[in-house]
PDB file of C-alpha atoms in Angstrom:
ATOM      1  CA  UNK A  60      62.489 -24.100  57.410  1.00  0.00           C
ATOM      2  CA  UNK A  61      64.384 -27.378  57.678  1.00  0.00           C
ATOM      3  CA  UNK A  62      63.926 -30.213  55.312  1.00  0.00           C
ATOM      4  CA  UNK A  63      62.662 -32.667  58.493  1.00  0.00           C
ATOM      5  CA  UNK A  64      60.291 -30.046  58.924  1.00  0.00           C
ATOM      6  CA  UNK A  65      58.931 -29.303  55.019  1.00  0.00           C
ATOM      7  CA  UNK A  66      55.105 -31.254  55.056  1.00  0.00           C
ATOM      8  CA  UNK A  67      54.722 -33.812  52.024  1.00  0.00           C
ATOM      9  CA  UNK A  68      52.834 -32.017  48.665  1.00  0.00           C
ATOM     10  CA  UNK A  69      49.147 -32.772  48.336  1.00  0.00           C
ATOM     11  CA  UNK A  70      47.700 -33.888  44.960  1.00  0.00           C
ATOM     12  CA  UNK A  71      45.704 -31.024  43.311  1.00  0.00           C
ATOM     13  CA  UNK A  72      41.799 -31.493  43.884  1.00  0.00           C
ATOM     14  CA  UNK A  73      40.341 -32.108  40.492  1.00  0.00           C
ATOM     15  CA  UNK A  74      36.146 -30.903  40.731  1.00  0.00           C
ATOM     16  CA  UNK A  75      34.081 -33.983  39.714  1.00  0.00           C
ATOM     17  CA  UNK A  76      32.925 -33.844  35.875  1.00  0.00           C
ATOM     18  CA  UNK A  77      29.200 -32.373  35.719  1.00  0.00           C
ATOM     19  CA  UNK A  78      27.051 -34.946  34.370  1.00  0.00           C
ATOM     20  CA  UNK A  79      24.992 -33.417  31.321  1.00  0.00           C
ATOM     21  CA  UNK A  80      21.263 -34.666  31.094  1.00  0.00           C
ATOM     22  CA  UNK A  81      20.035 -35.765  27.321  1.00  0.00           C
ATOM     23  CA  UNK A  82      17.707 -32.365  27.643  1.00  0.00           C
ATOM     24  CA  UNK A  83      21.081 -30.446  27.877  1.00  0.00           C
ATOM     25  CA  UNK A  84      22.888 -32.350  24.912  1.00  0.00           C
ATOM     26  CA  UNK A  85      19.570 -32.146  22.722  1.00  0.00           C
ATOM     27  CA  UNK A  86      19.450 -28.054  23.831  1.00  0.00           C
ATOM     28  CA  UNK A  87      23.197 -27.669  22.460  1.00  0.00           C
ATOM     29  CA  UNK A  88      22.284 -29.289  19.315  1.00  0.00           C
ATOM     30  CA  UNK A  89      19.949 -27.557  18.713  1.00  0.00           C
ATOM     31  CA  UNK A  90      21.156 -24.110  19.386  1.00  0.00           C
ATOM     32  CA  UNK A  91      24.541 -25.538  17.233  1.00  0.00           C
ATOM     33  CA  UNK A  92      21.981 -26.588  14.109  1.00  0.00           C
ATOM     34  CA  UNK A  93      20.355 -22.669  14.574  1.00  0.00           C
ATOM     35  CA  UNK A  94      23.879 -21.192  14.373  1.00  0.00           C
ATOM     36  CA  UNK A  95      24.608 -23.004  11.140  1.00  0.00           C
ATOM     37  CA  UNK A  96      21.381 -22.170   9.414  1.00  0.00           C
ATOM     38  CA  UNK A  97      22.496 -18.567  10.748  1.00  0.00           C
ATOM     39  CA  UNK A  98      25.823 -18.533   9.181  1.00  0.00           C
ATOM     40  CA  UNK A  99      23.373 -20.202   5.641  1.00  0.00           C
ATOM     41  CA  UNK A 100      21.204 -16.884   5.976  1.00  0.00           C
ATOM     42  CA  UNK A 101      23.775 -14.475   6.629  1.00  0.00           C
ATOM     43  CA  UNK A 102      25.415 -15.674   3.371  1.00  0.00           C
ATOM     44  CA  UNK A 103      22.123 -16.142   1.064  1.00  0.00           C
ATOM     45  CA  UNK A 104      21.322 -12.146   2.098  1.00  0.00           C
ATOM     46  CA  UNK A 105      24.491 -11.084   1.404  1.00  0.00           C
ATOM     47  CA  UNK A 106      24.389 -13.013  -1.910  1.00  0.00           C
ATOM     48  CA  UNK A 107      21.193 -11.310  -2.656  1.00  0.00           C
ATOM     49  CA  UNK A 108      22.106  -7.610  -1.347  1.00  0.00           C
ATOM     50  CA  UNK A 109      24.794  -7.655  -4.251  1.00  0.00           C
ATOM     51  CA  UNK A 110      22.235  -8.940  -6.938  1.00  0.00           C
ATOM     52  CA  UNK A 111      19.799  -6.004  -5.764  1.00  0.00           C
ATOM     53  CA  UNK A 112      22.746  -3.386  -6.122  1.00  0.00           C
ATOM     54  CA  UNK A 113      23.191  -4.992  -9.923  1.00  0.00           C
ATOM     55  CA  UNK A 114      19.311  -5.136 -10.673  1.00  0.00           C
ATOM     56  CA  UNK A 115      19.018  -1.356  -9.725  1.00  0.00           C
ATOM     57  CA  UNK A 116      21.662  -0.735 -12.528  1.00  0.00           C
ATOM     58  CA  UNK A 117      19.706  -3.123 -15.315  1.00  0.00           C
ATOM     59  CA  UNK A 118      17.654  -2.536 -17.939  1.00  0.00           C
ATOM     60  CA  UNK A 119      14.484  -3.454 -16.814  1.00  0.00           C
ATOM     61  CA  UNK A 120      14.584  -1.361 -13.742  1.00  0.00           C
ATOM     62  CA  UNK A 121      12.323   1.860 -13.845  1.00  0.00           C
ATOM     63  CA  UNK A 122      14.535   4.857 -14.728  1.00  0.00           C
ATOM     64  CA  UNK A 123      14.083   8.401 -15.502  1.00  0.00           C
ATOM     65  CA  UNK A 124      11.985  10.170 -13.470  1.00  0.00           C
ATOM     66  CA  UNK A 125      10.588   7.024 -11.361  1.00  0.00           C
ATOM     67  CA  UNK A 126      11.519   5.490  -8.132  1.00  0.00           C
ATOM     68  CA  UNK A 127      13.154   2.582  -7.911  1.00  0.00           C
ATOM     69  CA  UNK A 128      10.320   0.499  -6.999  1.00  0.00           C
ATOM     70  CA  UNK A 129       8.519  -2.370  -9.191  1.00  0.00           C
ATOM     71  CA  UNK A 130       5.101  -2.780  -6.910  1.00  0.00           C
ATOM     72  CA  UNK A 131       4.209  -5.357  -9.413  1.00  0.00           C
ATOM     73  CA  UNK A 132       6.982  -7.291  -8.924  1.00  0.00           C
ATOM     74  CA  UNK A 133       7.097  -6.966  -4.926  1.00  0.00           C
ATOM     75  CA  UNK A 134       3.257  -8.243  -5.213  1.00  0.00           C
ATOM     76  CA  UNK A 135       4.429 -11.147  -7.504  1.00  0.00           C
ATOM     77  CA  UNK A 136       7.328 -12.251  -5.307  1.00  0.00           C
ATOM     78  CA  UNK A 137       5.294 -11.803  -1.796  1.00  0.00           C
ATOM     79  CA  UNK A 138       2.502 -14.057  -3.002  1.00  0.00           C
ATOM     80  CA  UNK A 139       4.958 -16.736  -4.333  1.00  0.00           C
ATOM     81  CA  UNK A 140       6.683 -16.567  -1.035  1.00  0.00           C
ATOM     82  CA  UNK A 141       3.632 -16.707   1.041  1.00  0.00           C
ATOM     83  CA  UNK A 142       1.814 -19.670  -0.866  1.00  0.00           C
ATOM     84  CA  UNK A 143       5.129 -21.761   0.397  1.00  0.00           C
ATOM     85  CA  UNK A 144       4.782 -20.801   4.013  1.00  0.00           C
ATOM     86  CA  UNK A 145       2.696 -22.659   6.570  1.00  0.00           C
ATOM     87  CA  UNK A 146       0.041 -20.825   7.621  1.00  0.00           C
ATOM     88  CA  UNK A 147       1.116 -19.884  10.875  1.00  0.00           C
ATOM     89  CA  UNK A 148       4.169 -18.448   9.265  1.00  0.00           C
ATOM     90  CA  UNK A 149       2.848 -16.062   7.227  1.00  0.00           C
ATOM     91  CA  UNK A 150       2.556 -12.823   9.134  1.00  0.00           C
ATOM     92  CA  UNK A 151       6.458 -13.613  10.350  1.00  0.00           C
ATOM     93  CA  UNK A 152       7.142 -14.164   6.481  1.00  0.00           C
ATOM     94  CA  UNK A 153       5.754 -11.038   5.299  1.00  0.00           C
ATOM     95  CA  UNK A 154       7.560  -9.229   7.597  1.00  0.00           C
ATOM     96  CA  UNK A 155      10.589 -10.527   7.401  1.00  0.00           C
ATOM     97  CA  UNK A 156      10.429 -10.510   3.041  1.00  0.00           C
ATOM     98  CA  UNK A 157      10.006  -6.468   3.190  1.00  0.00           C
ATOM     99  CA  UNK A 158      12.299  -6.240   5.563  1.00  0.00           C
ATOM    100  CA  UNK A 159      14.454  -7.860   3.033  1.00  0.00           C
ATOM    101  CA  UNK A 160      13.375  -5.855  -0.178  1.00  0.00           C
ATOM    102  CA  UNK A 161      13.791  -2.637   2.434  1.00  0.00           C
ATOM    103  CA  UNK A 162      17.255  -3.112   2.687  1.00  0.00           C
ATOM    104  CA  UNK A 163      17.977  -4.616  -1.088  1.00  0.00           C
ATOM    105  CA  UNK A 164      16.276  -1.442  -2.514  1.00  0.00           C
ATOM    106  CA  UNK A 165      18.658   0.667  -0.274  1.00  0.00           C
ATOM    107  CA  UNK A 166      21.854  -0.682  -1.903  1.00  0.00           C
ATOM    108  CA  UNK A 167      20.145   1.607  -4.742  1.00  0.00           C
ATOM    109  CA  UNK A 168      19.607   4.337  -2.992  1.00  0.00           C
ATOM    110  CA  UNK A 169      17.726   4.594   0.845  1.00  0.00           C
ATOM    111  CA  UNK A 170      13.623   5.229  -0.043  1.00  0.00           C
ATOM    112  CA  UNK A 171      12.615   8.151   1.346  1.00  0.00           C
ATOM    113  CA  UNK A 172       9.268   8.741   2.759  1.00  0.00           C
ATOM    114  CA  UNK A 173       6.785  11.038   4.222  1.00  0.00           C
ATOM    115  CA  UNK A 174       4.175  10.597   6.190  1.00  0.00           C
ATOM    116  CA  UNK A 175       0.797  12.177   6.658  1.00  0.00           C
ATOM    117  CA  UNK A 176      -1.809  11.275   9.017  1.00  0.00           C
ATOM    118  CA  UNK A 177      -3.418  13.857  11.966  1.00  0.00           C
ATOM    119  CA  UNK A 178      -5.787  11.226  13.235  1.00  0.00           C
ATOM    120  CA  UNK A 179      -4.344   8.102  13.923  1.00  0.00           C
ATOM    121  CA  UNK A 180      -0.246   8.306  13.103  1.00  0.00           C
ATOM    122  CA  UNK A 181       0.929   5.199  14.321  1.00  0.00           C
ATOM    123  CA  UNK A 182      -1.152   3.298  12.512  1.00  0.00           C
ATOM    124  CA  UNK A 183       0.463   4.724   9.419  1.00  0.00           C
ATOM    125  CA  UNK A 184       3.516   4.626  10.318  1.00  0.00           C
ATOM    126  CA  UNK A 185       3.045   0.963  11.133  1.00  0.00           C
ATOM    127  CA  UNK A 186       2.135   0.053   8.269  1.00  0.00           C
ATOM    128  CA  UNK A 187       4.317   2.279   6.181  1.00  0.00           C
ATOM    129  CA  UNK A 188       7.204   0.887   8.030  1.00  0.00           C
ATOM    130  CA  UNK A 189       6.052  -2.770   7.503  1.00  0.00           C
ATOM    131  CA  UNK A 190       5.700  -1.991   3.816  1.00  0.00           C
ATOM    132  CA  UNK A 191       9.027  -0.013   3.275  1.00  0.00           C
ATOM    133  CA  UNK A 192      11.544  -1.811   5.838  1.00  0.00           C
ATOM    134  CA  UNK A 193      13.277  -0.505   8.298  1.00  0.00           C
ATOM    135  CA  UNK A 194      15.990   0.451   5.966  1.00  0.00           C
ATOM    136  CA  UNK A 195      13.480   3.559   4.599  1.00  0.00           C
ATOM    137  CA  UNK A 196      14.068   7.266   6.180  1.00  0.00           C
ATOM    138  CA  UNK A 197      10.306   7.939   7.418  1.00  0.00           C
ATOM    139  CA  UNK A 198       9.376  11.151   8.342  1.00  0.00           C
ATOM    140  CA  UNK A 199       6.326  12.495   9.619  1.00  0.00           C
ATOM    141  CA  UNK A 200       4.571  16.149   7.924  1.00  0.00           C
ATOM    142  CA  UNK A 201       1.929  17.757   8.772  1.00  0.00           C
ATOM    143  CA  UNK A 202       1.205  19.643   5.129  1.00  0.00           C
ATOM    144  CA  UNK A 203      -0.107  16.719   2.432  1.00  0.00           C
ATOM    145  CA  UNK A 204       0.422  19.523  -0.390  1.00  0.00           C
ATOM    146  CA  UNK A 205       3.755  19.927  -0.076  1.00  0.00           C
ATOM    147  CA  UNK A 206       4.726  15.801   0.684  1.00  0.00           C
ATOM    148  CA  UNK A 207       2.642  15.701  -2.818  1.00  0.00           C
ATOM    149  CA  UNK A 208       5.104  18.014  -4.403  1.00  0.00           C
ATOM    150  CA  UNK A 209       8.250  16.950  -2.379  1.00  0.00           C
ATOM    151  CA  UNK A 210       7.165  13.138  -4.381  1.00  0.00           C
ATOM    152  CA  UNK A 211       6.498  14.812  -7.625  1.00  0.00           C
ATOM    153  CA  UNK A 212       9.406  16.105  -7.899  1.00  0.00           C
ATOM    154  CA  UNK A 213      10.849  12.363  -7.445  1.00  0.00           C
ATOM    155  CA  UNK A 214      12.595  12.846  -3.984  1.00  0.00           C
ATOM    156  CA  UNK A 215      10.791   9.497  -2.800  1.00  0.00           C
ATOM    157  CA  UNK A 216       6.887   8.420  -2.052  1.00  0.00           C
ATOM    158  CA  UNK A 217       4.642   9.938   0.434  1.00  0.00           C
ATOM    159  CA  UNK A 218       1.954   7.984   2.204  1.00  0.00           C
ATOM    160  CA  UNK A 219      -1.231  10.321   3.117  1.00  0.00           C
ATOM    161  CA  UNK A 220      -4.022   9.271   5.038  1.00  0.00           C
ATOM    162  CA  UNK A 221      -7.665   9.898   3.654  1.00  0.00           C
ATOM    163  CA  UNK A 222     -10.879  10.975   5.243  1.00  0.00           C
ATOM    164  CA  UNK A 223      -8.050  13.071   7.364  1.00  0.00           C
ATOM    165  CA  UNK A 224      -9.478  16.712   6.227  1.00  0.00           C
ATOM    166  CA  UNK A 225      -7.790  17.254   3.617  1.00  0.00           C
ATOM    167  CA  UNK A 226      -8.755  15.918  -0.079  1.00  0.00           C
ATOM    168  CA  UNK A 227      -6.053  15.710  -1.454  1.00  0.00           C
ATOM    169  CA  UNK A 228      -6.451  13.000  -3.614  1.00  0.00           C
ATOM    170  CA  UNK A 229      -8.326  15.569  -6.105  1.00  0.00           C
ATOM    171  CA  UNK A 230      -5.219  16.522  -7.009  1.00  0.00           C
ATOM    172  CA  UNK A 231      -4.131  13.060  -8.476  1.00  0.00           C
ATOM    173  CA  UNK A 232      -6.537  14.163 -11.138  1.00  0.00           C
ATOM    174  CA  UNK A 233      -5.107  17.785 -11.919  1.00  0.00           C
ATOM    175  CA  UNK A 234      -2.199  19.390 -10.658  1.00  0.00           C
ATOM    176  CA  UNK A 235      -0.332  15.955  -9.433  1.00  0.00           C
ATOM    177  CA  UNK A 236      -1.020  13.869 -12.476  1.00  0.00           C
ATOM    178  CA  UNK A 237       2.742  12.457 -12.334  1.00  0.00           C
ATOM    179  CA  UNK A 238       2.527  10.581  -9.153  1.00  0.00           C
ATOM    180  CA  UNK A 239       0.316   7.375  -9.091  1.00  0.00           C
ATOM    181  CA  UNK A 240      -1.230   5.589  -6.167  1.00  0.00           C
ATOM    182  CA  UNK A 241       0.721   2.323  -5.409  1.00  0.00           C
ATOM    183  CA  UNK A 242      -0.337   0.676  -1.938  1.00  0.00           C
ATOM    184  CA  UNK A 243      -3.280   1.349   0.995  1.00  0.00           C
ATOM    185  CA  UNK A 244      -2.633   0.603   4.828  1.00  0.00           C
ATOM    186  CA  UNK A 245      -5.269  -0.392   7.257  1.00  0.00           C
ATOM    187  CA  UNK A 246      -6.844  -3.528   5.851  1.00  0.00           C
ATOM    188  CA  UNK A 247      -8.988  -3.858   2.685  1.00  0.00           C
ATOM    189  CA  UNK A 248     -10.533  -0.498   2.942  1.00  0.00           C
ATOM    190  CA  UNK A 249      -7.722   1.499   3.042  1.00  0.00           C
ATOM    191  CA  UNK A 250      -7.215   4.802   5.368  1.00  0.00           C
ATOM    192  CA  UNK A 251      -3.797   5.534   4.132  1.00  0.00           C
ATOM    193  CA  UNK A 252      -2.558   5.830   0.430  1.00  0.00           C
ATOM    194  CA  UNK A 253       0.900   5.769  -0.732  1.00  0.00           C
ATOM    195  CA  UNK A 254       2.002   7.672  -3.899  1.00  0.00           C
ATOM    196  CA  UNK A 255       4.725   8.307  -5.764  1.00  0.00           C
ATOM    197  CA  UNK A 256       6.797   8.790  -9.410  1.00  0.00           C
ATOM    198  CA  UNK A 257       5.773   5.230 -10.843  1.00  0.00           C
ATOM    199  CA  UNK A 258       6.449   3.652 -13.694  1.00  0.00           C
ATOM    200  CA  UNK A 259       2.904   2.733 -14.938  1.00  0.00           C
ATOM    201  CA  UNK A 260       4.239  -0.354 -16.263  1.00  0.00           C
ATOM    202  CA  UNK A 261       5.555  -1.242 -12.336  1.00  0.00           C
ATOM    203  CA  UNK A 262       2.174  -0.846 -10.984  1.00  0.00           C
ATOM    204  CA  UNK A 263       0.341  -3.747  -9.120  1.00  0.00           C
ATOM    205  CA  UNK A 264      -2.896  -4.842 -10.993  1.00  0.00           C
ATOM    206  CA  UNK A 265      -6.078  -4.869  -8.721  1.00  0.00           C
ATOM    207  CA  UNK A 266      -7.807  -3.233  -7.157  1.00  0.00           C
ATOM    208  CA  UNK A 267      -7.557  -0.081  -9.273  1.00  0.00           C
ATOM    209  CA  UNK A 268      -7.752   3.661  -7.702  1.00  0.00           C
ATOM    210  CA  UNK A 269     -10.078   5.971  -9.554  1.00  0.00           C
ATOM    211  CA  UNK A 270     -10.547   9.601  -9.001  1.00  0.00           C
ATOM    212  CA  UNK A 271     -13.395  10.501 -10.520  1.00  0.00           C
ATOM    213  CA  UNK A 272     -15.881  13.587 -10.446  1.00  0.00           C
ATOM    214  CA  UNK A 273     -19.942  13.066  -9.793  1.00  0.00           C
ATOM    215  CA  UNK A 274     -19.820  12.052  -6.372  1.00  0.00           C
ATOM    216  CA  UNK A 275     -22.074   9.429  -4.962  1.00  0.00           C
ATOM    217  CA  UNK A 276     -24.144   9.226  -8.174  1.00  0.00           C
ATOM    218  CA  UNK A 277     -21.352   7.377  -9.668  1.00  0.00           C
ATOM    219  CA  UNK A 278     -20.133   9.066 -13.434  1.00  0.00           C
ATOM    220  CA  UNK A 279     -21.996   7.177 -15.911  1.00  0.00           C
ATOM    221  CA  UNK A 280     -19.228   4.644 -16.651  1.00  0.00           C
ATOM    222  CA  UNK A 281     -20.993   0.934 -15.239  1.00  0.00           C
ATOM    223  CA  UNK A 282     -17.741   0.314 -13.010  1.00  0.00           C
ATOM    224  CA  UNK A 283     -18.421  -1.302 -10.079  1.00  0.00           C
ATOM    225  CA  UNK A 284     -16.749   0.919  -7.181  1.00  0.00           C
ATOM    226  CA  UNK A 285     -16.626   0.918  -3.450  1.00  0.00           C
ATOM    227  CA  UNK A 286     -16.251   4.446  -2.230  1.00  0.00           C
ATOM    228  CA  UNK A 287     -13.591   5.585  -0.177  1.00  0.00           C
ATOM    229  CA  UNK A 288     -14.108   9.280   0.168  1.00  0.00           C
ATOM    230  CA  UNK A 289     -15.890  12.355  -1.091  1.00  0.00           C
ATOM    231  CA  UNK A 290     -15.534  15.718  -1.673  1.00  0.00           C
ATOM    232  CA  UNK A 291     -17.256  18.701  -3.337  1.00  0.00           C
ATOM    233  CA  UNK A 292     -18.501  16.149  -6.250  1.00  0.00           C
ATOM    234  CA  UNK A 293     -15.349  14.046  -6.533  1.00  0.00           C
ATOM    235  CA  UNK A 294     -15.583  10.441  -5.777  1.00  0.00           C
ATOM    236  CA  UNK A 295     -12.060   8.669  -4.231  1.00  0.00           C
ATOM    237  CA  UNK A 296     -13.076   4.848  -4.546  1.00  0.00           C
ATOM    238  CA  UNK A 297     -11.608   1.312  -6.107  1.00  0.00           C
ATOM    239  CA  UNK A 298     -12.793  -1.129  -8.532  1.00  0.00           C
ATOM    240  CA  UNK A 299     -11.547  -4.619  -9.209  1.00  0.00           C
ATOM    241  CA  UNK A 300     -11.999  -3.771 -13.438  1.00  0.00           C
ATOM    242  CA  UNK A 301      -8.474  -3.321 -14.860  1.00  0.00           C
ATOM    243  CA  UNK A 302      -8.845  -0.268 -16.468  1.00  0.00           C
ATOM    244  CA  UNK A 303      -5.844   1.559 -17.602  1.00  0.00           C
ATOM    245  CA  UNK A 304      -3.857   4.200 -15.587  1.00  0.00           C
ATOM    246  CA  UNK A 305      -4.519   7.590 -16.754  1.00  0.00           C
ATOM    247  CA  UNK A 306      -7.664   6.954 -18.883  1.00  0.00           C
ATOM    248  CA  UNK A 307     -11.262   8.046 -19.090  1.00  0.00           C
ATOM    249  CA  UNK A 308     -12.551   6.352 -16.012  1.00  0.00           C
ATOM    250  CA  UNK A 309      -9.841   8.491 -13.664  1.00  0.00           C
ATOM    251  CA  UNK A 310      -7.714   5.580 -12.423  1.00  0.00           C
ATOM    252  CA  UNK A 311      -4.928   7.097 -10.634  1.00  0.00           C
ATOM    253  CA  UNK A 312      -3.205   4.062  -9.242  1.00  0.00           C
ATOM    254  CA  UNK A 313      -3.279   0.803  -8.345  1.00  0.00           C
ATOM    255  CA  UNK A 314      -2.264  -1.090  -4.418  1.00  0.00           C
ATOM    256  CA  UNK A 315      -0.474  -4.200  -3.843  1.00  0.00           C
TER     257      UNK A 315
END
C-alpha cells in the first residue's frame, strides 16, 4: 500500500473511570479492616497451638494412665470467656472456644471418641462434636460394654446415652471403677454421659454424678438428688453437694 494511501493512526480509546459510590469505598474498608483482624487471628492461634503442644508436655498436665483433658480447667476458661462476650455472642463464642481447645488438645495427641446412642444419634453426636471439636475422631458403636472397656483401657472417652436400654452406668460402680463421668449433652438433664480415664483432680466441680444402690427410696445419705435413671435398685442421679469422687455416697463423676 502506498504512503498517499496509508490512513492517519487513531488515538487509543481510553474507557471512562467508574465512579465508586461512598457505600462501595465504606464496603472495601471494611472487608480490608476484616482481612487484617484475619491475618491478627491466624497469628494469635498459631501462637497458642504451640503453647498447647508445650502444656501437654508440663508438669501439671494429667499423665499416666489419664487423658489429656483438664474438664476443670476447660469449665474455668469457658466461663471467663463467656462472662466477656455480649450476650448475643455467646452461643458463636462457645463454639468457636472448643473448637479451639479441639484442635490445641490435638497437637497432643487427636481425642478419640465413641459414641453410643440407639435412640436419638444425632443429637449426641451434636453435642459430642460441639464439646470435643472438630479436630476429635468420633465414631459411632453400637455395644456400650465394650466403648466402656475400649476407654478403660485409656484409648480415649466414650460418650453413652442413658435411659437407651442398657444400664450401663452400674458399672461405674463395679467393674469400670477407673473411668469417671466428666460432661452430659442435652441440656440440664442430661441424656448422654461422657466418660473416660480422668484425673480426679481434673474433674469439673458441680453437679456431681452418683451411682448409688436403693433405687427411688434414695440410700439413707440426706443428699439432695434429681434422678436420672433406674435400674434393678440402682439409682443414676446428680446432686449439687460436692462430695468426693469415689466415696461413700457413689459419686462417679462430675459434668462441666
Amino acid at each position: 500500500m502506498s504512503q498517499a494511501c496509508a490512513q492517519p493512526a487513531r488515538p487509543p480509546v481510553h474507557p471512562a473511570p467508574l465512579e465508586v459510590s461512598p457505600g462501595q469505598m465504606a464496603l472495601t474498608a471494611l472487608r480490608q479492616e476484616i482481612d487484617g483482624l484475619d491475618d491478627q487471628m491466624l497469628a494469635l492461634f498459631e501462637r497458642r497451638l504451640a503453647l498447647a503442644a508445650r502444656v501437654g508436655k508440663a508438669k501439671d498436665a494429667p499423665s499416666g494412665p489419664h487423658v489429656k483433658l483438664r474438664p476443670d480447667r476447660e469449665q474455668a476458661i469457658l466461663e471467663r470467656v463467656l462472662a466477656q462476650a455480649r450476650p448475643d455472642n455467646r452461643e458463636a463464642v462457645e463454639s468457636l472456644w472448643r473448637q479451639i481447645v479441639g484442635w490445641g488438645l490435638a497437637r497432643q495427641g487427636r481425642m478419640q471418641v465413641q459414641v453410643w446412642s440407639p435412640v436419638e444419634p444425632t443429637r449426641a453426636f451434636d453435642g459430642a462434636r460441639l464439646r470435643f471439636g472438630a479436630a476429635a475422631d468420633m465414631k459411632a458403636v453400637r455395644d456400650p460394654q465394650a466403648a466402656l472397656a475400649w476407654a478403660a483401657g485409656g484409648h480415649g472417652v466414650a460418650v453413652l446415652a442413658i435411659n437407651a436400654g442398657d444400664p450401663w452406668w452400674t458399672g461405674l460402680r463395679r467393674e469400670w471403677a477407673s473411668l469417671s463421668v466428666f460432661d452430659g449433652f442435652g441440656g440440664e438433664t442430661p441424656t448422654a454421659l461422657a466418660v473416660g480415664r480422668i484425673d480426679p483432680a481434673a474433674l469439673p466441680g458441680v453437679p456431681r454424678v452418683l451411682v448409688t444402690a436403693g433405687g427411688d427410696a434414695g440410700d439413707g445419705s440426706g443428699l439432695r438428688r434429681r434422678g436420672l435413671d433406674t435400674h434393678h435398685g440402682w439409682t443414676l442421679s446428680l446432686t449439687d453437694a460436692v462430695v468426693p469422687i469415689g466415696g461413700d455416697e457413689g459419686c462417679v463423676g462430675a459434668l462441666g
